[in-house]
CSV table of C-alpha atoms in Angstrom, one decimal:
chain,number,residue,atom,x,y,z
H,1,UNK,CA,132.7,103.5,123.9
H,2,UNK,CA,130.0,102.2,121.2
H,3,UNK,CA,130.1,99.4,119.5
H,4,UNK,CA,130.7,99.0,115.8
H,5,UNK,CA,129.6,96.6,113.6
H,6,UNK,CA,128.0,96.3,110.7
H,7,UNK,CA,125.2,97.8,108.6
H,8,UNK,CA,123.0,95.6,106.2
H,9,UNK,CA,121.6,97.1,103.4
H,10,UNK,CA,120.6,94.3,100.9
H,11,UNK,CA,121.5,91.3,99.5
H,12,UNK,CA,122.9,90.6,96.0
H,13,UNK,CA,123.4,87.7,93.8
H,14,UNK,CA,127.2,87.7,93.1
H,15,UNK,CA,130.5,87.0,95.1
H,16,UNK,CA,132.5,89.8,93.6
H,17,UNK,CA,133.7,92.8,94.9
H,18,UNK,CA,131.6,95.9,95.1
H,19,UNK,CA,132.0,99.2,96.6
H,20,UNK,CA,129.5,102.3,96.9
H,21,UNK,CA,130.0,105.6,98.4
H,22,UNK,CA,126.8,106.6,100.7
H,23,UNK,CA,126.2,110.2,102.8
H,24,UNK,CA,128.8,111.1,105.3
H,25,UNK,CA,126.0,111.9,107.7
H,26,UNK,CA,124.1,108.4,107.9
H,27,UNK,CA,123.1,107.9,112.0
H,28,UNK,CA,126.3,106.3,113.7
H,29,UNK,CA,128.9,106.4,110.9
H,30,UNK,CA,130.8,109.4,112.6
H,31,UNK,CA,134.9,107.9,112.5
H,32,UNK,CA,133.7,105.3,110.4
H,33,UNK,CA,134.5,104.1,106.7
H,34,UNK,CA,132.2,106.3,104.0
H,35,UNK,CA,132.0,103.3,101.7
H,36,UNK,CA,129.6,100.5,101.6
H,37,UNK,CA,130.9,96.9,100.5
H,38,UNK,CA,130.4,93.3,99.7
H,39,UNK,CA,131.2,90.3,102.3
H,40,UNK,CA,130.3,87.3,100.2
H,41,UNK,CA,129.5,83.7,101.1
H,42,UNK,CA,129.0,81.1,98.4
H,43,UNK,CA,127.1,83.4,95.3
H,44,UNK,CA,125.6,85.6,97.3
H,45,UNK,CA,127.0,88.7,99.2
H,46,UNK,CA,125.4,91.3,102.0
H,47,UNK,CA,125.8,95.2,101.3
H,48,UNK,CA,127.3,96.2,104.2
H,49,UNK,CA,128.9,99.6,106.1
H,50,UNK,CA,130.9,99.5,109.2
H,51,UNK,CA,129.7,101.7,111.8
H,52,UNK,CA,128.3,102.1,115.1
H,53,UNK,CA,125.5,100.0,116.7
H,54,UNK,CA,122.4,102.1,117.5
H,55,UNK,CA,118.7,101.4,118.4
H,56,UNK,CA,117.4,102.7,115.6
H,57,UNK,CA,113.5,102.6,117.0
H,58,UNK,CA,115.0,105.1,119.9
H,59,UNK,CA,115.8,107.7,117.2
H,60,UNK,CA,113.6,111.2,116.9
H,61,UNK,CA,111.3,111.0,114.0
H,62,UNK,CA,113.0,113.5,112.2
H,63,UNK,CA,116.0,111.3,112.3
H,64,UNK,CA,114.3,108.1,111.8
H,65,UNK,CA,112.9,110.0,108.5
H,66,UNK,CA,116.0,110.9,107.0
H,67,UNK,CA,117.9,106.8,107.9
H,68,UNK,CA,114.9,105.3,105.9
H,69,UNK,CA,115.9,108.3,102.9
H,70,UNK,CA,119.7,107.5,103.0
H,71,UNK,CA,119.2,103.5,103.5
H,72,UNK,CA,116.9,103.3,100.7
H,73,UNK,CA,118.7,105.1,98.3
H,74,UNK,CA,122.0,103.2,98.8
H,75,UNK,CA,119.5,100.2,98.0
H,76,UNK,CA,118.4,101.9,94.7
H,77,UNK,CA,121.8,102.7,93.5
H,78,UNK,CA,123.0,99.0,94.2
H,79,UNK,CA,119.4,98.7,91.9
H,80,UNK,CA,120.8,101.2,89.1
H,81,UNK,CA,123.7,99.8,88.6
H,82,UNK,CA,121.9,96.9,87.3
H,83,UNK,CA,122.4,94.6,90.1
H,84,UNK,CA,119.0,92.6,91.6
H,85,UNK,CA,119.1,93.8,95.1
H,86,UNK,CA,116.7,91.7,98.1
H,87,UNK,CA,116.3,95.4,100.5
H,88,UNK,CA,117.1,94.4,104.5
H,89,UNK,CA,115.2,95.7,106.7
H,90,UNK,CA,115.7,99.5,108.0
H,91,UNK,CA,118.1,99.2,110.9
H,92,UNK,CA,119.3,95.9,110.7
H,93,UNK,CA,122.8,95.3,112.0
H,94,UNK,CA,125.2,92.2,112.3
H,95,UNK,CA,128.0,92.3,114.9
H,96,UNK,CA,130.9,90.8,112.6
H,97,UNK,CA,132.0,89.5,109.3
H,98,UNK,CA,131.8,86.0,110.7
H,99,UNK,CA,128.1,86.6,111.9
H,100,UNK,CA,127.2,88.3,108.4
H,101,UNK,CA,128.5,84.7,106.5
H,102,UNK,CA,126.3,83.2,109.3
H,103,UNK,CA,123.3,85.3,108.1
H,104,UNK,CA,123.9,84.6,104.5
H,105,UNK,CA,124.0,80.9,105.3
H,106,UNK,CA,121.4,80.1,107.5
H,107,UNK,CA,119.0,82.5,104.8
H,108,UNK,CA,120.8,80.7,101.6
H,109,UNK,CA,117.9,78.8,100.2
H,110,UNK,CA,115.2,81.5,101.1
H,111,UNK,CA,117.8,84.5,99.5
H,112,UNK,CA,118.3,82.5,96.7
H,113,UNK,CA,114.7,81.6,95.8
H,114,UNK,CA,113.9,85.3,96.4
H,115,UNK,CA,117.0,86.7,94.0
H,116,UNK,CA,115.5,83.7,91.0
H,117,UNK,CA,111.9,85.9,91.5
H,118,UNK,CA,113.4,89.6,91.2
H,119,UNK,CA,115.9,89.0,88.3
H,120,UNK,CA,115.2,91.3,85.9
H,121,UNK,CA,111.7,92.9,88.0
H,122,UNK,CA,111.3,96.3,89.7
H,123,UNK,CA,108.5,97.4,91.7
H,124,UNK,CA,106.4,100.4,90.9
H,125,UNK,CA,104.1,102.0,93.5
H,126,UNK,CA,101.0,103.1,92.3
H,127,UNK,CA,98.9,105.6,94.2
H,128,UNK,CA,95.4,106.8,93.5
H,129,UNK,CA,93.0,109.6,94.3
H,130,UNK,CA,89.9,111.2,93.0
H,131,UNK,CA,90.3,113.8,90.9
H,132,UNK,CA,87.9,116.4,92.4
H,133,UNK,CA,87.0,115.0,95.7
H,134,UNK,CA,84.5,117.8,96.7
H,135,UNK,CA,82.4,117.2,93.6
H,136,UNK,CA,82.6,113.2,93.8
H,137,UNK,CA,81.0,113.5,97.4
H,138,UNK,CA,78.7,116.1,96.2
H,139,UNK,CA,77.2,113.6,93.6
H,140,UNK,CA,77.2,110.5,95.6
H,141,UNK,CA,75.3,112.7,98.1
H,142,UNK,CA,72.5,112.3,95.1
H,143,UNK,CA,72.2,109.3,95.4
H,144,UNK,CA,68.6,108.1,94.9
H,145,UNK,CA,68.9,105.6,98.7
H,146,UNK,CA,70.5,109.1,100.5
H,147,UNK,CA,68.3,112.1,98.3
H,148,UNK,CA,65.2,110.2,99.5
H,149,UNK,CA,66.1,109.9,102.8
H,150,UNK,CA,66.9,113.8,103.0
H,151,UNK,CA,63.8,114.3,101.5
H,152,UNK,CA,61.7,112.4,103.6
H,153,UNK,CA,63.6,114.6,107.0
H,154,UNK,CA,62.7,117.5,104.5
H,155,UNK,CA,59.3,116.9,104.6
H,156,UNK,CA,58.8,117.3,107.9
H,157,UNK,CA,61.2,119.9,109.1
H,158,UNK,CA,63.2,122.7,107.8
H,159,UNK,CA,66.4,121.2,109.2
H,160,UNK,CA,68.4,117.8,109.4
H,161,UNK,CA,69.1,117.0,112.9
H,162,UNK,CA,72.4,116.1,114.2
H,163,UNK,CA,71.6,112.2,114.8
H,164,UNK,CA,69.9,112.2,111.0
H,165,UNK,CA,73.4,113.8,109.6
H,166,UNK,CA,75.1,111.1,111.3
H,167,UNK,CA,73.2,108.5,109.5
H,168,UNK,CA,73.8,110.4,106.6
H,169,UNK,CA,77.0,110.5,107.0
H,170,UNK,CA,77.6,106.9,107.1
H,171,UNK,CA,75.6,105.9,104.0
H,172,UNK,CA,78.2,108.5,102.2
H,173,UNK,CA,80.8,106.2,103.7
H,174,UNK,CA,79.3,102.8,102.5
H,175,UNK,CA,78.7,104.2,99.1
H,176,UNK,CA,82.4,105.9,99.0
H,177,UNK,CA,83.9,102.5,100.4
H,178,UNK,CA,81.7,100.8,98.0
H,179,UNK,CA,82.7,102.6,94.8
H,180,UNK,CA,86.4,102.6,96.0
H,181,UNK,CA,86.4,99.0,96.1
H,182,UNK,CA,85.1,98.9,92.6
H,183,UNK,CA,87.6,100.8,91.2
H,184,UNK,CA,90.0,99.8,92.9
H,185,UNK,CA,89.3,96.1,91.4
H,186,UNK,CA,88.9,97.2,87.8
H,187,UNK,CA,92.3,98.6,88.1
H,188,UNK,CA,94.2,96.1,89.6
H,189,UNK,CA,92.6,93.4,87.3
H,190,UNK,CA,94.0,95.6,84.2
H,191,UNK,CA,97.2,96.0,86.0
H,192,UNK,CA,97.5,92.0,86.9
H,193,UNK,CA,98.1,90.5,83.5
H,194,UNK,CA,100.9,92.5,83.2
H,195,UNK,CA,102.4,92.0,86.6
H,196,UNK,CA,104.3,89.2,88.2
H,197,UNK,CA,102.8,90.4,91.7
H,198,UNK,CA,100.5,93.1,93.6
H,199,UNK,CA,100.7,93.8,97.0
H,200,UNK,CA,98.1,96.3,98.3
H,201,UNK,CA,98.2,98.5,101.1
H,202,UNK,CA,96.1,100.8,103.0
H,203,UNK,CA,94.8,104.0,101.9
H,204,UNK,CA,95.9,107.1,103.7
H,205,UNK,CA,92.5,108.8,104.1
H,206,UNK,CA,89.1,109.1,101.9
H,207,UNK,CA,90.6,110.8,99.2
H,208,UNK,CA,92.9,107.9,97.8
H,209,UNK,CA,91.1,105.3,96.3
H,210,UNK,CA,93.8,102.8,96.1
H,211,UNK,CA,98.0,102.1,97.0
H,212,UNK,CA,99.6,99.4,95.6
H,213,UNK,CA,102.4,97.8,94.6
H,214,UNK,CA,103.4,95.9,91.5
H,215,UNK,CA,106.1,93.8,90.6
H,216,UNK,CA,107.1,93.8,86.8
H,217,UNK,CA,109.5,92.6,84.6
H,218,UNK,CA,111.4,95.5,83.1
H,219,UNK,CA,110.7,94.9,79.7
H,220,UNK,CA,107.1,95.5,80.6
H,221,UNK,CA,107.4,98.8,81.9
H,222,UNK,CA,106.6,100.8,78.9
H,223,UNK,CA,103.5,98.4,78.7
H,224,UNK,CA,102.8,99.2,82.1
H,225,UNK,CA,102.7,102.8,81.8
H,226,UNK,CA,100.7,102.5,78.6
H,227,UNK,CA,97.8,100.6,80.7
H,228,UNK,CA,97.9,103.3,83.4
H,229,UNK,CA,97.5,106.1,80.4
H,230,UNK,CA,94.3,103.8,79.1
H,231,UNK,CA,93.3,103.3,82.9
H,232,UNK,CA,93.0,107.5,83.3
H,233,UNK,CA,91.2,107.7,79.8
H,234,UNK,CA,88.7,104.8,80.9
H,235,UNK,CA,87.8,106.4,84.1
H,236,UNK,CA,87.1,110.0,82.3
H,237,UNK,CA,90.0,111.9,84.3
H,238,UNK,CA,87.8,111.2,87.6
H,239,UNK,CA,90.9,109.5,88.7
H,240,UNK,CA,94.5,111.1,89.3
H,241,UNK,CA,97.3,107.9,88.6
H,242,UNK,CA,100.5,108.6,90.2
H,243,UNK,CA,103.5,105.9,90.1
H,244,UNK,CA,106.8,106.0,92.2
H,245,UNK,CA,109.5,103.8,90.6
H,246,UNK,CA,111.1,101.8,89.6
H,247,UNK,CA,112.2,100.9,93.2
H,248,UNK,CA,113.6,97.6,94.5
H,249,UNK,CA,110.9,95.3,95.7
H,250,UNK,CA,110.6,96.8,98.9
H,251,UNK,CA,106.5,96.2,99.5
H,252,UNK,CA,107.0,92.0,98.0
H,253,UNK,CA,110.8,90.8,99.7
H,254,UNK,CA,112.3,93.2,102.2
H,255,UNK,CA,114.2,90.8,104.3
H,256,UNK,CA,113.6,90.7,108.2
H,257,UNK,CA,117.3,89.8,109.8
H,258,UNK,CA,117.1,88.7,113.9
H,259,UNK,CA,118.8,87.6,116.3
H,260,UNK,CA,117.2,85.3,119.0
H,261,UNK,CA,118.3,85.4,122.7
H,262,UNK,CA,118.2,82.4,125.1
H,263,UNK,CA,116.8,84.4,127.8
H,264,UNK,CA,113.6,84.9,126.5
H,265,UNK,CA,113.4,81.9,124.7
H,266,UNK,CA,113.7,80.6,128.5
H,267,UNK,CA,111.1,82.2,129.3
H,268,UNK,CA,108.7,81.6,127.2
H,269,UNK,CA,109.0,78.3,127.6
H,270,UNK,CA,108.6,78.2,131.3
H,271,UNK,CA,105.0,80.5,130.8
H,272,UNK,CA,103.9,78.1,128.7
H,273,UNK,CA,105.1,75.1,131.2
H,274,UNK,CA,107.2,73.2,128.7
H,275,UNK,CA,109.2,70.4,130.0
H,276,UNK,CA,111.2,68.4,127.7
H,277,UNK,CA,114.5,69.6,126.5
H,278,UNK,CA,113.1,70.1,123.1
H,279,UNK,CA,109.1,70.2,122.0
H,280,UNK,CA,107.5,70.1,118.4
H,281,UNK,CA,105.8,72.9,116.7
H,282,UNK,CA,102.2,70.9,117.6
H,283,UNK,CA,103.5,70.7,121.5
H,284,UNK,CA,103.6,74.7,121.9
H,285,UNK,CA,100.3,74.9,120.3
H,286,UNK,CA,98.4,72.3,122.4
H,287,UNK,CA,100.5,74.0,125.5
H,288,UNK,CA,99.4,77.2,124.8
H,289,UNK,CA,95.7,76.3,123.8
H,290,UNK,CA,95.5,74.4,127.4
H,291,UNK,CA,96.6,77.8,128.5
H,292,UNK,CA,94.3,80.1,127.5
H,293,UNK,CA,91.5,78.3,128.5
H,294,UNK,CA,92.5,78.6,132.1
H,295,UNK,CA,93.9,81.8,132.1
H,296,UNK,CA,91.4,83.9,129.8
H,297,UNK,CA,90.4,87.0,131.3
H,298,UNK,CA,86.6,86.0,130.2
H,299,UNK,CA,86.6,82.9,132.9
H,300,UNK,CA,88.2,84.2,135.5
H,301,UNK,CA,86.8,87.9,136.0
H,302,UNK,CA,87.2,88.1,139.7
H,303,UNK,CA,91.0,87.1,140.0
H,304,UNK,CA,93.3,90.2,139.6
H,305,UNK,CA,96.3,90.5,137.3
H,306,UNK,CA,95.0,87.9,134.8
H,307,UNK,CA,94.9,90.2,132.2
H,308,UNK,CA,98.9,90.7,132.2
H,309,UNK,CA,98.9,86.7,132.9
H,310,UNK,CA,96.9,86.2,129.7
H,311,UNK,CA,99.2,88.5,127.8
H,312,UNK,CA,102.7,86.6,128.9
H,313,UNK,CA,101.1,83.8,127.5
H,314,UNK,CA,100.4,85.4,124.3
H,315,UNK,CA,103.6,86.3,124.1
H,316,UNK,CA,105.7,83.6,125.1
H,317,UNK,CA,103.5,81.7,122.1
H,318,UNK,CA,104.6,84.5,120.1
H,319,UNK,CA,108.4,84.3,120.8
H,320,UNK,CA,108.0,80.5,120.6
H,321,UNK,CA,106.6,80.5,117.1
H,322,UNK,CA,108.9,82.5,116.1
H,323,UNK,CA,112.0,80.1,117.4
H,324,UNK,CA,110.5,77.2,115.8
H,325,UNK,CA,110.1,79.3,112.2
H,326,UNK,CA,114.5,79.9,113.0
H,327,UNK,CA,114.7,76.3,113.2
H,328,UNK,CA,112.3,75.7,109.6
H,329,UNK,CA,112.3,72.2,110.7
H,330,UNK,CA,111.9,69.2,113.4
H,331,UNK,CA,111.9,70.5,117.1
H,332,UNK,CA,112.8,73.5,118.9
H,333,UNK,CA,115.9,72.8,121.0
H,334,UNK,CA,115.7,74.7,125.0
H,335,UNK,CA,119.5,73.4,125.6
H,336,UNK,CA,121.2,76.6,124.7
H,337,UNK,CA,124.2,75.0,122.6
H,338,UNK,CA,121.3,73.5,120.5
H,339,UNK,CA,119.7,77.1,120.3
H,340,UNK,CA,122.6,79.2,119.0
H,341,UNK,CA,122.4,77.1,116.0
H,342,UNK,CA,119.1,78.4,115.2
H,343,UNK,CA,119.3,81.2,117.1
H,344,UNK,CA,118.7,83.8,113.9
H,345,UNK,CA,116.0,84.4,112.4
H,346,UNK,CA,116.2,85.4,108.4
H,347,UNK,CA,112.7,85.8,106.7
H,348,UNK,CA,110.7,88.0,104.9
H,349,UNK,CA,109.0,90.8,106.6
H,350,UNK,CA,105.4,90.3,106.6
């Protein structure tokens, strides 16, 4: 029989009682309670539902699809109903009542200081793309550097060869990437002075020119729309601005919730030959620096397997880092009563 437990959505900054409705068909909430509610510790209070634990990241895509639809919009409506909401991370879920206060307290500070920076702000996602792609690449393809280099291929044959096109094709890129970046600059630095924060993302393909997110205060989003409108009349329509929101801040503060096991804390420690009971920060580093230098592929090409030793060491440095950033403080405890204290892991997903 599966387990149940519960669901994180968010975070919010009140200890009263709230209660949502969300979709009967949410992944693992067959038999379960259809409402989503508060379990408050101190001022603050986790959005939760009780319902079955699942490994989310096993899930087909079209199912994975349709969690990140339902979880975020049981975020947004905790978001329209005027309360600031921190977002958890898709998939995030807490054994127990007991464990969620556990969450809320070992996160306090870092929950609060996040709640004091989204009072009163929303995000809005901003996403751009050239407004006749065909024709833009048409008339960076006259560019003086690129028509003269056709020109001179011209001159002494009737065709561009393959290995020429190439070239040419990469000089459309630079210039492209080039006049992206430019843009892409002016627009953000218009946007900035009336934003408390920016976080850019990648572009999907050549056609966008640039997808970001911005963090306002609401009584700046009529301001902020106004900019976009003088953005699209500065750039003569060459540009096509479209904005999602507003949305919680999903892209600045979406809170990563884990839980550390002992076993591979164990382990980690033993690939990077630790010792002591408990070792600082500095100790792992040094360990691991000593480390690599022995076992790096690069100085030892002839011995087989050092590739997948390298790679535990990477790892256990990776899982090792992460302990120490559960502690926040002092040394890393290996005695495993020591570890559960620190053994989860609230932060803000990079």
């Amino acid at each position: 029989m599966a387990k149940t437990g519960k669901y994180i959505y968010g975070i919010i900054n009140s200890n009263t009682t709230l209660h949502l409705s969300v979709p009967k068909d949410f992944p693992g909430s067959e038999g379960s309670s259809n409402g989503v509610y508060t379990i408050p510790h101190h001022d603050i209070s986790a959005m939760v539902k009780d319902c079955e634990i699942f490994d989310y990241t096993s899930v087909p895509d079209d199912i994975g699809v349709r969690m990140l639809l339902k979880h975020q919009a049981v975020i947004e409506r905790i978001m329209n109903s005027g309360i600031a909401v921190i977002p958890v991370q898709l998939g995030t879920f807490i054994e127990d009542e007991i464990e969620v206060k556990r969450v809320l307290d070992k996160g306090y500070n870092l929950i609060k200081e996040i709640l004091d920076k989204i009072n009163d702000k929303i995000e809005i996602d901003v996403a751009v793309t050239w407004h006749d792609f065909s024709s833009f690449i048409k008339e960076i393809g006259e560019e003086s550097e690129i028509r003269e280099f056709k020109d001179r291929l011209l001159a002494h044959s009737t065709e561009i060869a393959t290995d020429d096109r190439i070239i040419i094709g990469k000089m459309l890129s630079k210039i492209l990437e080039e006049r992206r970046e430019k843009y892409s600059s002016r627009i953000h630095y218009f946007l900035d002075k009336i934003s408390a924060g920016i976080k850019a993302h990648d572009v999907m393909d050549d056609k966008m020119v640039l997808n970001s997110a911005f963090l306002i205060n609401k009584k700046n989003l009529e301001n902020f729309e106004k900019e976009i409108e003088l953005l699209n009349t500065a750039f003569d329509n060459k540009l096509n601005f479209k904005c999602i929101g507003p949305l919680p801040p999903y892209s600045f503060y979406t809170l990563e919730i884990k839980k550390l096991l002992f076993e591979k804390i164990d382990w980690a420690r033993k690939k990077l030959r630790l010792i002591d009971s408990s070792v600082t920060r500095d100790e792992i580093k040094k360990a691991y620096q000593a480390l690599v230098v022995t076992f790096h592929p690069d100085n030892n090409p002839d011995i087989p397997g050092i590739e997948t030793q390298f790679e535990d060491i990477t790892n256990a440095h990776e899982i090792l880092k992460e302990y120490c950033q559960a502690g926040q403080y002092g040394a890393c405890s290996f005695i495993e009563e020591e570890f559960n204290k620190n053994a989860l892991l609230v932060r803000v997903k990079v």
